[in-house]
Short mmCIF file of C-alpha atoms in Angstrom, two decimals:
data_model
loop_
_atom_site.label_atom_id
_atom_site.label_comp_id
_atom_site.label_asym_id
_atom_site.label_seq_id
_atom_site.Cartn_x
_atom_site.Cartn_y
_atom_site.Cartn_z
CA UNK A 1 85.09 13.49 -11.76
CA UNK A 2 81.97 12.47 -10.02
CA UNK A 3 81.99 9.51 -7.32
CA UNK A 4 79.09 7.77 -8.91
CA UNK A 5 76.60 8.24 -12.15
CA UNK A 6 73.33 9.26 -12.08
CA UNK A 7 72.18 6.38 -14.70
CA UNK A 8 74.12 3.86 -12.26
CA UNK A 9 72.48 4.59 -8.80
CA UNK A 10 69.00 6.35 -9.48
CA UNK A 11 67.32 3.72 -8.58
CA UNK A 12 68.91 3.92 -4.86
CA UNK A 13 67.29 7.55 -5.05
CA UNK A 14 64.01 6.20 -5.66
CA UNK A 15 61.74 7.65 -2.84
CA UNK A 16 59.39 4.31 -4.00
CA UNK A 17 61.92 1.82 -3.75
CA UNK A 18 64.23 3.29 -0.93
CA UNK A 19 61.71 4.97 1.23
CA UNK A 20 61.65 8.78 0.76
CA UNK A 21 64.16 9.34 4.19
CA UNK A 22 67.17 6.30 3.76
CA UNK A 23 69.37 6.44 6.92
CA UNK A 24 73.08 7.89 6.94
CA UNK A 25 74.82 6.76 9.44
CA UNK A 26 78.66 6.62 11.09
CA UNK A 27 79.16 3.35 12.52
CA UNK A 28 81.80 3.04 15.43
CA UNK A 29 81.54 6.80 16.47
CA UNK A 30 82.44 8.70 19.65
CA UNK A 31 81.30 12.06 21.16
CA UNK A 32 84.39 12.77 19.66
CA UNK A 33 83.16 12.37 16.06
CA UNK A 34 80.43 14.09 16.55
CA UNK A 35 82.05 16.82 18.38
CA UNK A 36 84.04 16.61 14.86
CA UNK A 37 80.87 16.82 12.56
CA UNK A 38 79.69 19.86 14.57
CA UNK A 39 83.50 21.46 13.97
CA UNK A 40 83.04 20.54 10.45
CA UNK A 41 79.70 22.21 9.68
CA UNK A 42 80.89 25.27 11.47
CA UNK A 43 84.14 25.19 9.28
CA UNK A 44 82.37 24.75 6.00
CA UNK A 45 79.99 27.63 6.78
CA UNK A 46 77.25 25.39 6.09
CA UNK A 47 74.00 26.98 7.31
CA UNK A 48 72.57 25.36 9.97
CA UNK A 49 69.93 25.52 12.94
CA UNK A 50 69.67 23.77 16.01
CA UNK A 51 66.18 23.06 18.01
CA UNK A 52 65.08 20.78 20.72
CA UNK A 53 61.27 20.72 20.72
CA UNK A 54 60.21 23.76 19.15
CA UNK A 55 63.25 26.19 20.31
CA UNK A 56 65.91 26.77 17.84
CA UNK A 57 69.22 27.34 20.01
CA UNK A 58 72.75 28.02 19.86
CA UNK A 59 74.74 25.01 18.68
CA UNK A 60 76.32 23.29 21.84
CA UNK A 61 79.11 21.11 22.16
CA UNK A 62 78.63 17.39 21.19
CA UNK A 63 78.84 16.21 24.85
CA UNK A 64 76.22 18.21 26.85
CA UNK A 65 73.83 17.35 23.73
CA UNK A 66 75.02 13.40 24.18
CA UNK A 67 74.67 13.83 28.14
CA UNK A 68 71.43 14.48 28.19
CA UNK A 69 69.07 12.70 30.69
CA UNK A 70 67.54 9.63 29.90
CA UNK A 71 63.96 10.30 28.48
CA UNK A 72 64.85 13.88 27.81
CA UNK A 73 63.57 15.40 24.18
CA UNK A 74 66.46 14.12 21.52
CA UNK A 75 67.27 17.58 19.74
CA UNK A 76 67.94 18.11 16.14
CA UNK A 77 70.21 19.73 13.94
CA UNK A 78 69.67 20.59 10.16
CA UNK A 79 72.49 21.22 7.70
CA UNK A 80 71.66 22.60 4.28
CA UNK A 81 75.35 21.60 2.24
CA UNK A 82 73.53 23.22 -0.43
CA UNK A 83 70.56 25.20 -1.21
CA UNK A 84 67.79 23.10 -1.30
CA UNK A 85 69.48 20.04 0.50
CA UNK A 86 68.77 19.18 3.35
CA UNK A 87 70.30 16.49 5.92
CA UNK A 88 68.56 16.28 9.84
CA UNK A 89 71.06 15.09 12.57
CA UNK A 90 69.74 13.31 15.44
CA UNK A 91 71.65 12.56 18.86
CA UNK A 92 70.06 9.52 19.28
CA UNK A 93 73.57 7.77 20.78
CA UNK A 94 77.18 8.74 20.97
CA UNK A 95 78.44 5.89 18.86
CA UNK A 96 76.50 6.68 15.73
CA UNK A 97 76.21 9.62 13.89
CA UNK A 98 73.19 9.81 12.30
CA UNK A 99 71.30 11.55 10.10
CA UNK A 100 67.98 11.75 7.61
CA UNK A 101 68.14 13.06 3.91
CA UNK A 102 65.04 13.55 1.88
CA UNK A 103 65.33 11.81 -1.79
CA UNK A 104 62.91 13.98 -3.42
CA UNK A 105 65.76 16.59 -3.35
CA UNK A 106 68.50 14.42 -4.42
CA UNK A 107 67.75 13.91 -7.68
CA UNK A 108 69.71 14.44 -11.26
CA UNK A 109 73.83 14.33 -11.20
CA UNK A 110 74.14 17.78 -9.54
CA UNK A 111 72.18 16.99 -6.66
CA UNK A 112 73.94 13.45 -6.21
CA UNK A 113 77.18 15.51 -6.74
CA UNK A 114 76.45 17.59 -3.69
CA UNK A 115 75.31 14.50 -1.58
CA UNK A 116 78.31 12.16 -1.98
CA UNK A 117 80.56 15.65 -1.58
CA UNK A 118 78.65 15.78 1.48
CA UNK A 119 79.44 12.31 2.40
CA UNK A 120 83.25 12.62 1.11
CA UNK A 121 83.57 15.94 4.07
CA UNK A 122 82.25 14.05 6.62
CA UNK A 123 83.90 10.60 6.04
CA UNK A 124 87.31 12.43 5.58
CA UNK A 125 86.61 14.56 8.82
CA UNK A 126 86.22 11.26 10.61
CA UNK A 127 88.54 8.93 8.78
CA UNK A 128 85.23 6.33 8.66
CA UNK A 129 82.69 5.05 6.44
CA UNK A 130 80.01 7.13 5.67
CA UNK A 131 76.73 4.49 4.70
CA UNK A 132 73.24 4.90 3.53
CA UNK A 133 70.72 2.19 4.09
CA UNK A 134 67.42 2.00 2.73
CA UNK A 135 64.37 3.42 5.02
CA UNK A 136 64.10 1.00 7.58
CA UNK A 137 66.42 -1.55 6.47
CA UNK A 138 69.32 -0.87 8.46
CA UNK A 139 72.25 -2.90 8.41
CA UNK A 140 71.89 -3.34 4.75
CA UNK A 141 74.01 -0.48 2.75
CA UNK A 142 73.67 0.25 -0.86
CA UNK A 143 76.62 3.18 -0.89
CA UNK A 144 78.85 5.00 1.15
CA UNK A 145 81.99 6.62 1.56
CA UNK A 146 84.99 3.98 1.31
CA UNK A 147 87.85 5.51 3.09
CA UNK A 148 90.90 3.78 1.36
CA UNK A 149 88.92 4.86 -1.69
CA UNK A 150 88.47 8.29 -0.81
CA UNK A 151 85.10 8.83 -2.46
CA UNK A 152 81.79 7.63 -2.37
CA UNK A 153 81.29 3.64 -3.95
CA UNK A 154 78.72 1.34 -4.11
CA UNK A 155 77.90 -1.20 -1.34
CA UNK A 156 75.05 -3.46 -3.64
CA UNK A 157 74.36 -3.83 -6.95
CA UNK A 158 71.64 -1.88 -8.38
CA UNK A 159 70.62 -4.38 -10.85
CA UNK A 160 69.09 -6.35 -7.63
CA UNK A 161 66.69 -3.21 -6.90
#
């Protein structure tokens, strides 16, 4: 059984309403959880590539990407969970994982399917919420991954979009 509906929560997967790139983020992390995320792409066979700047890399551990000096470039990594979806991780800071997904490909059930399934690995992984905030409006999260739930619920109502 899906997590959510497509007719319940497209308009949270409006690129006009959301901004095309809401944030996904792990509040309350640790190199550890990210250390875990890394594990967990690795474990899922999720194809991946790593790149600071323009060099794509071997995939470190999370702590010599997290220990980087201060004003040093912040690398990336990108994780297609599917063909054709796409999520960007930055190390930005050890106590949030966070990462970019582009709407435009997240549209329609099956799509949504593979995005909270997403969400559902890496919240279980962790054992922590998994949220999505519109573009810019962090803080403020319209769904995520509720843990004593198990799956993916909504965090605002979409009749207010």
């Amino acid at each position: 059984m899906a997590d959510l509906l497509w007719e319940d929560v497209k308009c949270f997967f409006d690129p006009d309403v959301m901004g095309s790139l809401p944030d996904v983020r792990v509040p309350d992390a640790s190199v550890e959880d990210w250390q875990a995320v890394l594990d967990l792409v690795a474990d899922k066979g999720w194809k991946c590539q790593y790149s600071k700047g323009e060099a794509v890399l071997p995939v470190p551990r999370a702590e010599a990407v997290l220990s980087r000096p201060a004003g040093a470039e912040c690398p990336v990594l990108r994780v297609w969970p599917a063909a054709d979806v796409l999520a960007i991780f930055r190390f930005h800071a050890d106590d949030e994982v966070d990462f970019d997904v582009d709407l435009r490909e997240l549209q329609g059930q099956e799509r949504l399917d593979v995005f909270c399934g997403f969400l559902r690995e890496i919240g279980r992984r962790l054992g922590k919420p998994v949220l999505m905030d519109p573009e810019g409006d962090w803080g403020h999260p319209v769904l995520g991954f509720d843990v004593e739930a198990g799956r993916v619920v909504l965090l605002a109502d979409p009749q207010a979009r």
